[in-house]
Coordinates of C-alpha atoms and ligand atoms in Angstrom, one line a residue:
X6 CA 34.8 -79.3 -13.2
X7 CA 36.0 -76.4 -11.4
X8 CA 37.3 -74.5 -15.2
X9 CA 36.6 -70.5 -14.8
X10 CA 34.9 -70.3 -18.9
X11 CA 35.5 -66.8 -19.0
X12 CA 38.6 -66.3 -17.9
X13 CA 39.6 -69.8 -20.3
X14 CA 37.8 -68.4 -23.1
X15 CA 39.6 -64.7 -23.0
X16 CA 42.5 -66.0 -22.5
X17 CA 42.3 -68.3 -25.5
X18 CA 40.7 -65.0 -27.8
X19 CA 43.7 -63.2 -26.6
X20 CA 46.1 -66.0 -27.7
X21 CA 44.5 -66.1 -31.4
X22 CA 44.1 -62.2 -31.5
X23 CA 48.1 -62.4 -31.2
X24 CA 48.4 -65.2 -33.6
X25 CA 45.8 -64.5 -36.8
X26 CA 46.4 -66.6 -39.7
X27 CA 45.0 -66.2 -43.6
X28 CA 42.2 -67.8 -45.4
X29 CA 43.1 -72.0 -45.5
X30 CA 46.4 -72.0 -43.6
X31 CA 44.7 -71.6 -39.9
X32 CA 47.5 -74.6 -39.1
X33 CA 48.6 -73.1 -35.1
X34 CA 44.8 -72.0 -34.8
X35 CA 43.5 -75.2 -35.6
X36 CA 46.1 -76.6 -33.6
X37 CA 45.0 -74.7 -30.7
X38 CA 41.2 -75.3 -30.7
X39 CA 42.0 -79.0 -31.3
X40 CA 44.3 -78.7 -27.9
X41 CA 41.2 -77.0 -26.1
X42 CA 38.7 -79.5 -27.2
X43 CA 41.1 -82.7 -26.3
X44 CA 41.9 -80.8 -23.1
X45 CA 38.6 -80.3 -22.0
X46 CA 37.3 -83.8 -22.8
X47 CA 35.5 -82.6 -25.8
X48 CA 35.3 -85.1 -28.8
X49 CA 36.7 -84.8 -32.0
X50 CA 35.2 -86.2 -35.2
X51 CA 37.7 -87.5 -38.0
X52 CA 36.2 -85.4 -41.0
X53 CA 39.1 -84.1 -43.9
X54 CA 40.1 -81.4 -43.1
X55 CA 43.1 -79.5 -43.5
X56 CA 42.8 -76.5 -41.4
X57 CA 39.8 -76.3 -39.0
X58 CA 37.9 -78.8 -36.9
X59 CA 34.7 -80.2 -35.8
X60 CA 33.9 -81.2 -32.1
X61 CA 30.9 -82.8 -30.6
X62 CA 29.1 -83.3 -27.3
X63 CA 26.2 -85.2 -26.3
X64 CA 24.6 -88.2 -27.9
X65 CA 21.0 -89.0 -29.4
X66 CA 19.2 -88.4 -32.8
X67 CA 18.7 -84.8 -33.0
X68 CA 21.6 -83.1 -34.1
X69 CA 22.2 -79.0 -34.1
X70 CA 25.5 -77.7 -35.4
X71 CA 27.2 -73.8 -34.0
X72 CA 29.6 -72.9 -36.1
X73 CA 32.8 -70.0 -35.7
X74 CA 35.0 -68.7 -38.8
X75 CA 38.8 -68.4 -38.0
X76 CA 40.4 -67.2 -40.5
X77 CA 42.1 -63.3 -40.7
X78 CA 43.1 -60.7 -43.0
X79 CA 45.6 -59.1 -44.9
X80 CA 45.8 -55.6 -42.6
X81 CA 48.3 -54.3 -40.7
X82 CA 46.7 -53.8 -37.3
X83 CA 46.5 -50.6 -35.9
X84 CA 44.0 -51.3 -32.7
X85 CA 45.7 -50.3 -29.3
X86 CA 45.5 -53.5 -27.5
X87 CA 47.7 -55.2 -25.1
X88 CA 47.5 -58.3 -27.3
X89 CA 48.5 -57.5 -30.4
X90 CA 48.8 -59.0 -33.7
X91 CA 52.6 -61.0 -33.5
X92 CA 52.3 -61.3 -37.2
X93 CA 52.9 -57.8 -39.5
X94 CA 50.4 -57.5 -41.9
X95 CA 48.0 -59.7 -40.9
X96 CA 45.2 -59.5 -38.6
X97 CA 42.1 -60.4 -36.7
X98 CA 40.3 -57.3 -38.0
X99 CA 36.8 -58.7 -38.7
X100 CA 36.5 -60.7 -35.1
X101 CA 37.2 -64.2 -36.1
X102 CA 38.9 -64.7 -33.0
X103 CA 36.4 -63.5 -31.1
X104 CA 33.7 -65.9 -33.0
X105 CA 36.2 -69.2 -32.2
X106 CA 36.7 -68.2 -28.7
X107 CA 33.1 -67.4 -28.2
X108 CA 31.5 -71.1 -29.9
X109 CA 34.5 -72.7 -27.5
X110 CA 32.9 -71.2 -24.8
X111 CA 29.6 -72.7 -25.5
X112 CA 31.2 -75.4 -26.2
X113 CA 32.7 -75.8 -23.0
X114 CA 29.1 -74.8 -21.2
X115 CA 27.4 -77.7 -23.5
X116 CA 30.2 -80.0 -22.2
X117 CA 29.4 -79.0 -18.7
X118 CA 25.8 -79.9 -18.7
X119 CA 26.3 -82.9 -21.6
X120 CA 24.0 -85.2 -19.8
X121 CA 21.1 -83.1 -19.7
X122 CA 21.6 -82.4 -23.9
X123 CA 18.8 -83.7 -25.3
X124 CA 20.8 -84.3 -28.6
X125 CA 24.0 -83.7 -30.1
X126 CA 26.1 -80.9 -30.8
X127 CA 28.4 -80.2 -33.7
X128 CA 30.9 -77.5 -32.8
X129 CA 32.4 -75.9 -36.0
X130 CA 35.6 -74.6 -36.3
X131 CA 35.3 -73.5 -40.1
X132 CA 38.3 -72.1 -42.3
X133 CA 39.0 -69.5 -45.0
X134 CA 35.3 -67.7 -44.5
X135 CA 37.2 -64.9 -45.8
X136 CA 38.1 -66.7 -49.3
X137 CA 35.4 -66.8 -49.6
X138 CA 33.7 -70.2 -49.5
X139 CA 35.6 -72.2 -46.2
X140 CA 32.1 -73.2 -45.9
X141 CA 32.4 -75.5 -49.0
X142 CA 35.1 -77.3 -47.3
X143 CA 32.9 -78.4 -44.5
X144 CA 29.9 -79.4 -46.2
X145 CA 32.1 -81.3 -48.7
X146 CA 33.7 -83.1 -45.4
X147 CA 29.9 -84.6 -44.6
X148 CA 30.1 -82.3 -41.3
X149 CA 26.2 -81.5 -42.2
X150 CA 25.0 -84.6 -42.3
X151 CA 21.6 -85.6 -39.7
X152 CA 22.2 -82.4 -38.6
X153 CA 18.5 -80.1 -38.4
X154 CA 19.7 -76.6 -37.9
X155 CA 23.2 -74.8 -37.2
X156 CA 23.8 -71.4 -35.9
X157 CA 26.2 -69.0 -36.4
X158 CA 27.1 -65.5 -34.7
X159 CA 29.4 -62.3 -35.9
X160 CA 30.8 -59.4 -34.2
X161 CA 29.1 -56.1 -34.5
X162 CA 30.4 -53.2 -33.6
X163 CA 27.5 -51.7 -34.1
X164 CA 26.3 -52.4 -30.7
X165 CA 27.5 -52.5 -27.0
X166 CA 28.4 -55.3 -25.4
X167 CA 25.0 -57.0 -24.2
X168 CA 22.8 -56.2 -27.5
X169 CA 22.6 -59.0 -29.6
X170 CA 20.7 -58.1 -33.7
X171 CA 18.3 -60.5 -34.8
X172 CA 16.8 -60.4 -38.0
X173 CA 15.0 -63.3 -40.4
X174 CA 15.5 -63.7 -43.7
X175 CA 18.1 -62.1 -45.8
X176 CA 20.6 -60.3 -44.2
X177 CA 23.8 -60.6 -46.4
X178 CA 24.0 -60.7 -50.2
X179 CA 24.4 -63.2 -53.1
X180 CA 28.2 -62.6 -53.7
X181 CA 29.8 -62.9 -57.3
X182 CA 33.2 -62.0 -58.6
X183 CA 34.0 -61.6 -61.9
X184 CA 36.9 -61.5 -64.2
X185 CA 36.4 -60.7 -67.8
X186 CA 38.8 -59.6 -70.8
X187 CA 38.2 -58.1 -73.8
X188 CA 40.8 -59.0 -76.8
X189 CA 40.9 -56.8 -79.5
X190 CA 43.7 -55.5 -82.0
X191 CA 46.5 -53.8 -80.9
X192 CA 47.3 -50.5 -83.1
X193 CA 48.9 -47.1 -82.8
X194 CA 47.0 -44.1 -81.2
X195 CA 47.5 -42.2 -84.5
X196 CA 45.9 -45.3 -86.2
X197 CA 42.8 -46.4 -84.5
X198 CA 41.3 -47.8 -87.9
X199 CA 44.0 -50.4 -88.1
X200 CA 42.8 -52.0 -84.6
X201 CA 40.2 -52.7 -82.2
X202 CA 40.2 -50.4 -79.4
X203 CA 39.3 -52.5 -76.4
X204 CA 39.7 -49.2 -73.8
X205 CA 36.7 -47.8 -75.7
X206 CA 34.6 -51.6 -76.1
X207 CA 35.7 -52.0 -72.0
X208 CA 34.5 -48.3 -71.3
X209 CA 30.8 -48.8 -73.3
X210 CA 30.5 -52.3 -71.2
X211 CA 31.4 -50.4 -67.9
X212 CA 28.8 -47.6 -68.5
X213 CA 25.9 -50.7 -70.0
X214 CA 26.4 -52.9 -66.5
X215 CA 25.0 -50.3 -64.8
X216 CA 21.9 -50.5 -66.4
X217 CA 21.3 -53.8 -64.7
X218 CA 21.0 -52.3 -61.4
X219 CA 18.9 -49.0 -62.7
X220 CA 16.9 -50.5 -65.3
X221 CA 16.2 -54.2 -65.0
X222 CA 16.1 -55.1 -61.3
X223 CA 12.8 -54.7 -59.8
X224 CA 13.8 -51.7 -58.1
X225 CA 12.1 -52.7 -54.7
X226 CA 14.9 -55.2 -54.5
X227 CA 18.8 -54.1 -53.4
X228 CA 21.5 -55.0 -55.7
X229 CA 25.0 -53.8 -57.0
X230 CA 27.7 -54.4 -59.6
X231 CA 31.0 -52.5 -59.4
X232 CA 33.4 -53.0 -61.3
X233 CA 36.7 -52.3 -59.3
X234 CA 39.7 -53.0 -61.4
X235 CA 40.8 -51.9 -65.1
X236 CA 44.0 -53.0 -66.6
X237 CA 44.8 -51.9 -70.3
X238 CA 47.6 -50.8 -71.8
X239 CA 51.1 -49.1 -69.9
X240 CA 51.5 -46.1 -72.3
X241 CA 50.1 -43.0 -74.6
X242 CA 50.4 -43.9 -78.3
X243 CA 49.7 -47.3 -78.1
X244 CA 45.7 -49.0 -78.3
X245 CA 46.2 -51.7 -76.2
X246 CA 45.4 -55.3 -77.6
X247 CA 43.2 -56.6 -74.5
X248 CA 41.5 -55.4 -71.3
X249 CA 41.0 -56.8 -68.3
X250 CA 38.0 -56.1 -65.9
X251 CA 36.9 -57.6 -62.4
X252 CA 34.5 -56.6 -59.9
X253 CA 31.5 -58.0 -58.2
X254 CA 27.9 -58.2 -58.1
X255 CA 25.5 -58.5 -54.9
X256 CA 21.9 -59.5 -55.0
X257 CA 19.4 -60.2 -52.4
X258 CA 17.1 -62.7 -54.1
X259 CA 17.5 -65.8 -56.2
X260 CA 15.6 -63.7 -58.9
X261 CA 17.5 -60.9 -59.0
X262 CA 20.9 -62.9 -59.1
X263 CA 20.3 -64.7 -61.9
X264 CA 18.8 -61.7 -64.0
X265 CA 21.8 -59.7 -62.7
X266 CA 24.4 -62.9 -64.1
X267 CA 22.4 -63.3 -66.8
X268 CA 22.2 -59.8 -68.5
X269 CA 26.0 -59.4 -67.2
X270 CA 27.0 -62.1 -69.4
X271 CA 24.6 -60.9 -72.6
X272 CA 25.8 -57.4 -72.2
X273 CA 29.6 -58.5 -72.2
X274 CA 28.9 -61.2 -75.1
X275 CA 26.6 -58.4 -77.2
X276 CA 28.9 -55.5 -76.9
X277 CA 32.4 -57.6 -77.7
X278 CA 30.4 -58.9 -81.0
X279 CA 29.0 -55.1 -81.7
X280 CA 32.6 -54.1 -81.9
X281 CA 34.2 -57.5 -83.4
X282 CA 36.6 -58.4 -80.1
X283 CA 36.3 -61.4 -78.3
X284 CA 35.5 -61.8 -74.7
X285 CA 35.8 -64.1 -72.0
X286 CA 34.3 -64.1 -69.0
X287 CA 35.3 -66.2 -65.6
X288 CA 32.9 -65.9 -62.4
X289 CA 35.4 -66.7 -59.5
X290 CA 33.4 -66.6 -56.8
X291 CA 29.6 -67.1 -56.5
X292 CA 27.6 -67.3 -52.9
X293 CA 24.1 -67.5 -52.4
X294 CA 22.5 -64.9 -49.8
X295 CA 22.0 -65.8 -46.1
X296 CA 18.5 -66.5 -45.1
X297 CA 17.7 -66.8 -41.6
X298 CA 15.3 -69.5 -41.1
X299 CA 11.8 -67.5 -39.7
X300 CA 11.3 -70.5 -36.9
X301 CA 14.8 -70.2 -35.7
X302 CA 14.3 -66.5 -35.5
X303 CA 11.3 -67.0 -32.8
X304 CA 13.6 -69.1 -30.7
X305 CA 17.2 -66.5 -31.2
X306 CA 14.7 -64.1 -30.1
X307 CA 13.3 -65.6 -27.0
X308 CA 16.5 -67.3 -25.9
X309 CA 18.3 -63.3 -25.8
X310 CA 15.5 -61.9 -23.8
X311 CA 16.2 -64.7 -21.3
X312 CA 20.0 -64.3 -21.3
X313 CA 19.4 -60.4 -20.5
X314 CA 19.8 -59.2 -23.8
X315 CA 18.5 -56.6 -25.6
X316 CA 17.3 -57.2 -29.2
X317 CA 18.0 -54.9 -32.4
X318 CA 16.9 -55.9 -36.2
X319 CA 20.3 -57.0 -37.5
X320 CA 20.5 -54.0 -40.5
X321 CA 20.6 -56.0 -43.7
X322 CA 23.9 -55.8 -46.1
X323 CA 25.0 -56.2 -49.0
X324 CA 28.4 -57.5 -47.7
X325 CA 28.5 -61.7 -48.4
X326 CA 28.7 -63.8 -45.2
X327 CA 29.8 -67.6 -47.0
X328 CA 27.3 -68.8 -43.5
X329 CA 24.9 -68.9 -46.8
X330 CA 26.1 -71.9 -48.1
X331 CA 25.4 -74.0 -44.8
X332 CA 21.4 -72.4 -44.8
X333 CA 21.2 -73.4 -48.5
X334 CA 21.0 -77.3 -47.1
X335 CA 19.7 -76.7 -43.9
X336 CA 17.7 -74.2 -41.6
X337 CA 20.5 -72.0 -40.2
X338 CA 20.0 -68.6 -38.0
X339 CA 23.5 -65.8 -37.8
X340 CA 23.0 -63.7 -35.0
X341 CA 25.0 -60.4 -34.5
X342 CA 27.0 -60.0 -30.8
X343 CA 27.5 -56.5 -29.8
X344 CA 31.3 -56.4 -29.4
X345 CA 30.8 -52.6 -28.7
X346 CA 31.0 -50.0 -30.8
X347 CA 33.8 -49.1 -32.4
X348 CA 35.9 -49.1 -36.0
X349 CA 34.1 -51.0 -38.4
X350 CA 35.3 -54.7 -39.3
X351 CA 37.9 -54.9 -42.0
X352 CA 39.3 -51.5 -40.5
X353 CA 43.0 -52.2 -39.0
X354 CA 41.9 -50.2 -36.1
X355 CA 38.8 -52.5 -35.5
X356 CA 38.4 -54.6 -31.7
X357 CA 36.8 -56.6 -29.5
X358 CA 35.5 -55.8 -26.3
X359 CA 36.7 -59.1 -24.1
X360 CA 33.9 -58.8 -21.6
X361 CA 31.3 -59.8 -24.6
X362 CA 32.7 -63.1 -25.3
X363 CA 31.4 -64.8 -21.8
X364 CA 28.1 -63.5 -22.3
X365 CA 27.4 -64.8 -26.0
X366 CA 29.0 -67.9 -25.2
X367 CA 26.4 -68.5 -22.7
X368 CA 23.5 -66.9 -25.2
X369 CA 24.9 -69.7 -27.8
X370 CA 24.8 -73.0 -25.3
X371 CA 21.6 -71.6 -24.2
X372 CA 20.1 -71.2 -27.6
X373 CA 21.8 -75.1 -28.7
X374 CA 19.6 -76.9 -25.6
X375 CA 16.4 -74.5 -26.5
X376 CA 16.7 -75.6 -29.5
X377 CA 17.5 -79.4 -28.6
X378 CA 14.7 -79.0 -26.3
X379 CA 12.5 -77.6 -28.8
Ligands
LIG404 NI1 33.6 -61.9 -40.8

């Protein structure tokens, strides 16, 4: 095969830099992986799936999965690249592209070298990580089954382009939303007595959550609720008949996320009966926290000293990564790529450096047959 990977691999992270698409309808980038894969003699597996793909190369028992998010976001880019977004308002802004064009790469390399694998390789094209929860869709599809370990990788631009941040254990937190509303008694302002003021009950719950964090987490551990939206009422003599509340909470241990639910709940439940409203409370999205498997750290470590790499501790978050939900059934290690430093991600003036997708490729096929060889 005389395919130039870097050049192929820019060329197609140019290509989806131009074309980003939102959370579950990646439909031309699913259609554009699945053309590279076919193209390039890669197989693809027939799992459900509506937007994303799985490849695979090699054959035998031992299976290892790499997996890339595609899916963008809601901004309005305002990087000054030659290959900007087509599409107004939405964008590649938190390196998707880069992740898909960078696990095609290795998949290419794996495909190169297929009859030395000791194994097989799953190559992951998940959707909708931004959701969040794509993840679900994958595991639901079977695309975990025999398979012993999968890795994943995110941009950081944090670091030049040839660092690569490394870190076991948790690294990204337990992610909940929450909805809740408060139904009290409409009245006049001049005439609290006659209702139930729910923008005083919402304002006492507001101030209690934060109690959770301050007084009931062990305060060695990291956690967070904010609440980040408040809709009551729409004018000044009126006592509006409900409230509406959303936010999130982020928690680094199993623990502290379900003291942190729990006391939530009891807090919202207590302080609507205290004041004789009713409450109801939805949680809309709930992610465990990523743990990188201590094992796979050894190897993610040794495997980017031999590439040339040099090694950071990935700095822990409390940002959710939904590459939890695949390390909840499975060992699972997310390394960071310097992409070099620049805007953070989710900022529309965020990019890639092209010249660190070749590079991490390589890193990931490396890593895949360490660990295959392992
Ligand atoms: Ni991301």
């Amino acid at each position: 095969m005389n395919l130039d990977i870097k050049e192929y691999i820019e060329k197609e992270f140019y290509y989806l830099h131009q074309h980003p698409e939102l959370s579950y309808r990646e439909f031309k980038t699913t259609e554009r992986l699945r053309q590279d894969l076919v193209d390039n003699g890669i197989e693809i597996l027939p799992y459900n799936l509506e937007t994303g793909l799985v490849g695979s190369i090699g054959s035998g028992d031992k299976t290892v999965a790499i997996r890339a998010d595609i899916d963008a976001l809601p901004i309005l880019e305002e990087a000054v690249v030659p290959y900007k977004s087509l599409y107004d308002g939405v964008m590649h802004a938190c390196g998707h592209d880069s992740h898909a064009a960078i696990i095609l790469g290795a998949a290419l390399l794996l495909k190169q070298q297929e009859a030395l694998l000791k194994g097989k390789v799953r190559v992951i094209f998940q959707p909708a990580e931004e959701a969040p929860g794509g993840a679900r869709k994958i595991i639901e599809a079977g695309v975990l089954d025999k398979v012993s370990a999968i890795f994943g990788i995110h941009s950081a631009p944090i670091y030049d382009v040839g660092t690569l941040g490394i870190t076991g254990g948790p690294t990204h937190a337990a992610v909940e939303k929450f909805e809740l509303l408060f139904e009290g008694n409409g009245t006049h302002a001049a005439h609290p007595n006659l209702g139930k003021d729910t923008v005083l009950i919402a304002s006492h719950f507001i101030t209690a959550v934060q109690s959770i964090v301050s007084r009931e987490i062990d305060p060695i551990d990291s956690a967070v609720v904010s609440v980040t939206h408040i809709q009551a009422g729409n004018t000044w003599n009126v006592i509006p008949q409900s409230a509406f509340l959303e936010g999130t909470i982020r928690t680094y241990t199993r623990e502290s996320r379900i003291l942190a639910k729990q006391r939530f709940e009891e807090l919202a439940k207590g302080i609507a009966s205290t004041f004789g409203i009713k409450v109801s409370l939805k949680w809309t999205v709930e992610l465990p926290a990523t743990f990188n498997d201590y094992k796979l750290e050894q190897l993610a470590r040794t495997t980017a000293l031999e590439e040339g790499f040099i090694v950071e501790d990935a700095p822990r978050s409390l940002g959710g990564e939904d590459f939890s939900l695949y390390q909840e059934k499975i060992p699972g290690f997310f390394v960071l790529i310097g992409t070099g430093k620049t805007f953070p991600n989710h900022n529309p003036k965020f990019r890639i450096s092209p010249e660190a997708l070749y590079p991490a490729a390589k890193y990931v096929a490396t890593l895949v047959r360490n660990y295959l060889e392992s």
